[in-house]
């Protein structure tokens, strides 16, 4: 029997980590090296592949690194983040399509930002509360991420493509705008 409910988004009292400094943004994406950080949620890889294809054809990036996290609920392991740091200029993270994977995607985005890599995190709109709670826990309330309609997991490939194309302008804006503009 449980004596209490444990809320993983509640930080220890006196969280003094401070706000995560976001990475500087390039003026444009042309010629940059793109990384994709995929969780194991159904359609996440397809969604990010569609985003990458559009970024390559419309904005001149080159996808150089795609990694799938070993766990949907935990942040990417340090060695995976080191690969992104060494090989990419910008990273797209996703797709947060459940509560725990949305929180984890935001944690990943903030770790990439802290490492100096601009990141665009994608979460489905039904899990903004989880994503926002993780941003608050990490000391960065108001952290912005791209939302797409829920669900993503049950979409056809054409539905995934449509959602990815619809999210593209916001993804580009998040990767290229000044990092100082973080408040929602």
Tab-separated table of C-alpha atoms in Angstrom:
chain	number	residue	atom	x	y	z
A	1	UNK	CA	0.000	0.000	0.000
A	2	UNK	CA	1.213	3.532	-0.798
A	3	UNK	CA	1.553	6.087	1.973
A	4	UNK	CA	1.790	8.945	-0.487
A	5	UNK	CA	1.798	9.764	-4.159
A	6	UNK	CA	5.169	10.622	-5.640
A	7	UNK	CA	5.231	13.452	-8.164
A	8	UNK	CA	8.422	13.253	-10.273
A	9	UNK	CA	8.035	16.867	-11.412
A	10	UNK	CA	8.382	18.270	-7.900
A	11	UNK	CA	11.941	19.335	-7.222
A	12	UNK	CA	13.732	19.369	-3.947
A	13	UNK	CA	13.028	22.424	-1.813
A	14	UNK	CA	15.306	25.316	-2.605
A	15	UNK	CA	16.126	24.362	-6.219
A	16	UNK	CA	18.998	26.742	-6.877
A	17	UNK	CA	20.186	25.412	-10.232
A	18	UNK	CA	19.407	28.693	-11.887
A	19	UNK	CA	17.949	29.262	-15.297
A	20	UNK	CA	19.462	27.276	-18.162
A	21	UNK	CA	21.270	29.624	-20.519
A	22	UNK	CA	19.989	28.934	-24.006
A	23	UNK	CA	22.441	28.502	-26.855
A	24	UNK	CA	23.009	31.311	-29.315
A	25	UNK	CA	21.023	30.989	-32.519
A	26	UNK	CA	22.366	31.191	-36.059
A	27	UNK	CA	20.890	33.793	-38.405
A	28	UNK	CA	19.979	31.036	-40.878
A	29	UNK	CA	20.117	27.263	-41.202
A	30	UNK	CA	21.765	26.966	-44.624
A	31	UNK	CA	24.893	24.818	-44.421
A	32	UNK	CA	24.362	23.733	-40.807
A	33	UNK	CA	24.605	20.178	-39.475
A	34	UNK	CA	21.284	18.873	-38.140
A	35	UNK	CA	20.894	16.297	-35.405
A	36	UNK	CA	17.720	14.380	-34.555
A	37	UNK	CA	17.117	13.081	-31.040
A	38	UNK	CA	14.306	10.539	-31.300
A	39	UNK	CA	12.421	8.938	-28.454
A	40	UNK	CA	10.904	5.488	-28.829
A	41	UNK	CA	7.293	6.676	-29.091
A	42	UNK	CA	5.435	5.382	-32.156
A	43	UNK	CA	5.792	7.778	-35.127
A	44	UNK	CA	8.499	9.882	-33.427
A	45	UNK	CA	11.182	8.720	-35.868
A	46	UNK	CA	8.872	9.227	-38.860
A	47	UNK	CA	7.930	12.718	-37.649
A	48	UNK	CA	11.560	13.778	-37.227
A	49	UNK	CA	12.518	12.209	-40.578
A	50	UNK	CA	9.824	14.324	-42.260
A	51	UNK	CA	11.076	17.440	-40.450
A	52	UNK	CA	14.645	16.666	-41.519
A	53	UNK	CA	13.643	16.139	-45.154
A	54	UNK	CA	11.845	19.485	-45.210
A	55	UNK	CA	14.726	21.284	-43.478
A	56	UNK	CA	17.158	19.793	-45.989
A	57	UNK	CA	15.117	20.706	-49.071
A	58	UNK	CA	13.847	24.115	-47.947
A	59	UNK	CA	16.614	25.421	-45.664
A	60	UNK	CA	19.810	23.702	-46.805
A	61	UNK	CA	20.735	21.784	-43.648
A	62	UNK	CA	22.450	18.404	-43.758
A	63	UNK	CA	21.251	15.726	-41.364
A	64	UNK	CA	24.430	14.259	-39.917
A	65	UNK	CA	23.339	12.458	-36.765
A	66	UNK	CA	20.185	10.625	-35.700
A	67	UNK	CA	20.065	8.921	-32.332
A	68	UNK	CA	17.226	7.092	-30.621
A	69	UNK	CA	17.111	7.317	-26.855
A	70	UNK	CA	17.262	3.996	-25.023
A	71	UNK	CA	14.320	5.025	-22.814
A	72	UNK	CA	11.277	7.138	-23.490
A	73	UNK	CA	11.106	8.407	-19.910
A	74	UNK	CA	14.740	9.248	-19.146
A	75	UNK	CA	16.873	12.037	-20.567
A	76	UNK	CA	19.418	11.111	-23.225
A	77	UNK	CA	22.573	9.568	-21.784
A	78	UNK	CA	25.648	11.827	-21.481
A	79	UNK	CA	27.571	10.011	-24.237
A	80	UNK	CA	24.707	10.641	-26.667
A	81	UNK	CA	24.695	14.343	-25.799
A	82	UNK	CA	28.468	14.428	-26.372
A	83	UNK	CA	27.932	13.038	-29.876
A	84	UNK	CA	25.492	15.845	-30.626
A	85	UNK	CA	27.892	18.409	-29.188
A	86	UNK	CA	30.734	17.185	-31.371
A	87	UNK	CA	28.880	16.626	-34.618
A	88	UNK	CA	25.866	18.967	-34.910
A	89	UNK	CA	25.017	22.662	-35.036
A	90	UNK	CA	21.284	22.380	-34.231
A	91	UNK	CA	19.082	19.533	-32.946
A	92	UNK	CA	15.388	18.688	-33.206
A	93	UNK	CA	14.041	16.605	-30.288
A	94	UNK	CA	10.829	14.609	-30.103
A	95	UNK	CA	8.184	13.682	-30.186
A	96	UNK	CA	6.739	14.163	-26.717
A	97	UNK	CA	3.396	12.425	-27.197
A	98	UNK	CA	2.753	11.307	-23.613
A	99	UNK	CA	3.295	12.874	-20.203
A	100	UNK	CA	6.616	11.301	-19.306
A	101	UNK	CA	8.119	11.515	-22.787
A	102	UNK	CA	7.111	15.195	-23.083
A	103	UNK	CA	8.855	15.973	-19.807
A	104	UNK	CA	11.881	13.965	-20.913
A	105	UNK	CA	12.002	15.753	-24.290
A	106	UNK	CA	12.080	19.134	-22.542
A	107	UNK	CA	14.868	17.899	-20.237
A	108	UNK	CA	16.811	16.793	-23.334
A	109	UNK	CA	16.290	20.141	-25.035
A	110	UNK	CA	17.534	22.005	-21.981
A	111	UNK	CA	20.611	19.753	-21.727
A	112	UNK	CA	21.432	20.434	-25.368
A	113	UNK	CA	20.944	24.176	-24.850
A	114	UNK	CA	23.240	24.106	-21.804
A	115	UNK	CA	25.850	22.391	-24.011
A	116	UNK	CA	25.626	25.258	-26.507
A	117	UNK	CA	23.437	23.532	-29.109
A	118	UNK	CA	20.203	25.225	-30.205
A	119	UNK	CA	17.336	22.761	-29.844
A	120	UNK	CA	13.736	22.671	-30.999
A	121	UNK	CA	11.662	20.295	-28.861
A	122	UNK	CA	8.373	18.946	-30.221
A	123	UNK	CA	5.546	17.871	-27.877
A	124	UNK	CA	1.894	17.156	-28.479
A	125	UNK	CA	-0.424	19.817	-27.109
A	126	UNK	CA	-2.171	17.481	-24.658
A	127	UNK	CA	0.986	17.265	-22.546
A	128	UNK	CA	1.946	20.916	-22.127
A	129	UNK	CA	1.455	20.579	-18.354
A	130	UNK	CA	4.122	17.849	-18.135
A	131	UNK	CA	6.490	19.688	-20.450
A	132	UNK	CA	6.058	22.975	-18.566
A	133	UNK	CA	6.498	21.224	-15.218
A	134	UNK	CA	9.845	19.823	-16.366
A	135	UNK	CA	10.980	23.236	-17.590
A	136	UNK	CA	10.083	24.664	-14.175
A	137	UNK	CA	11.856	21.813	-12.389
A	138	UNK	CA	14.952	22.446	-14.490
A	139	UNK	CA	14.892	26.119	-13.466
A	140	UNK	CA	13.714	27.446	-16.821
A	141	UNK	CA	10.043	28.407	-16.577
A	142	UNK	CA	8.657	29.649	-19.871
A	143	UNK	CA	10.960	27.413	-21.942
A	144	UNK	CA	9.452	27.326	-25.400
A	145	UNK	CA	8.862	24.235	-27.478
A	146	UNK	CA	6.856	23.387	-30.567
A	147	UNK	CA	3.439	21.821	-30.079
A	148	UNK	CA	1.511	19.654	-32.470
A	149	UNK	CA	-1.998	18.290	-32.032
A	150	UNK	CA	-2.391	15.117	-29.997
A	151	UNK	CA	-2.098	12.268	-30.810
A	152	UNK	CA	0.902	11.657	-33.037
A	153	UNK	CA	1.302	7.931	-32.351
A	154	UNK	CA	-1.881	6.908	-34.162
A	155	UNK	CA	-1.317	8.924	-37.340
A	156	UNK	CA	-0.770	7.441	-40.793
A	157	UNK	CA	2.528	8.298	-42.525
A	158	UNK	CA	0.683	10.960	-44.530
A	159	UNK	CA	-0.757	12.394	-41.301
A	160	UNK	CA	2.737	12.481	-39.794
A	161	UNK	CA	4.046	14.284	-42.896
A	162	UNK	CA	1.244	16.867	-42.716
A	163	UNK	CA	1.912	17.559	-39.032
A	164	UNK	CA	5.669	17.817	-39.588
A	165	UNK	CA	5.241	20.275	-42.458
A	166	UNK	CA	2.783	22.333	-40.395
A	167	UNK	CA	5.299	22.515	-37.512
A	168	UNK	CA	8.230	23.489	-39.756
A	169	UNK	CA	7.944	27.297	-39.560
A	170	UNK	CA	7.870	27.196	-35.753
A	171	UNK	CA	10.810	24.772	-35.664
A	172	UNK	CA	12.850	27.047	-37.928
A	173	UNK	CA	11.918	30.043	-35.786
A	174	UNK	CA	13.038	28.282	-32.629
A	175	UNK	CA	16.363	27.245	-34.129
A	176	UNK	CA	17.218	30.630	-35.627
A	177	UNK	CA	15.723	33.345	-33.454
A	178	UNK	CA	17.630	35.082	-30.683
A	179	UNK	CA	17.949	32.906	-27.598
A	180	UNK	CA	16.930	35.817	-25.351
A	181	UNK	CA	13.300	35.374	-26.418
A	182	UNK	CA	12.360	32.423	-24.199
A	183	UNK	CA	9.222	33.535	-22.377
A	184	UNK	CA	5.948	32.258	-23.811
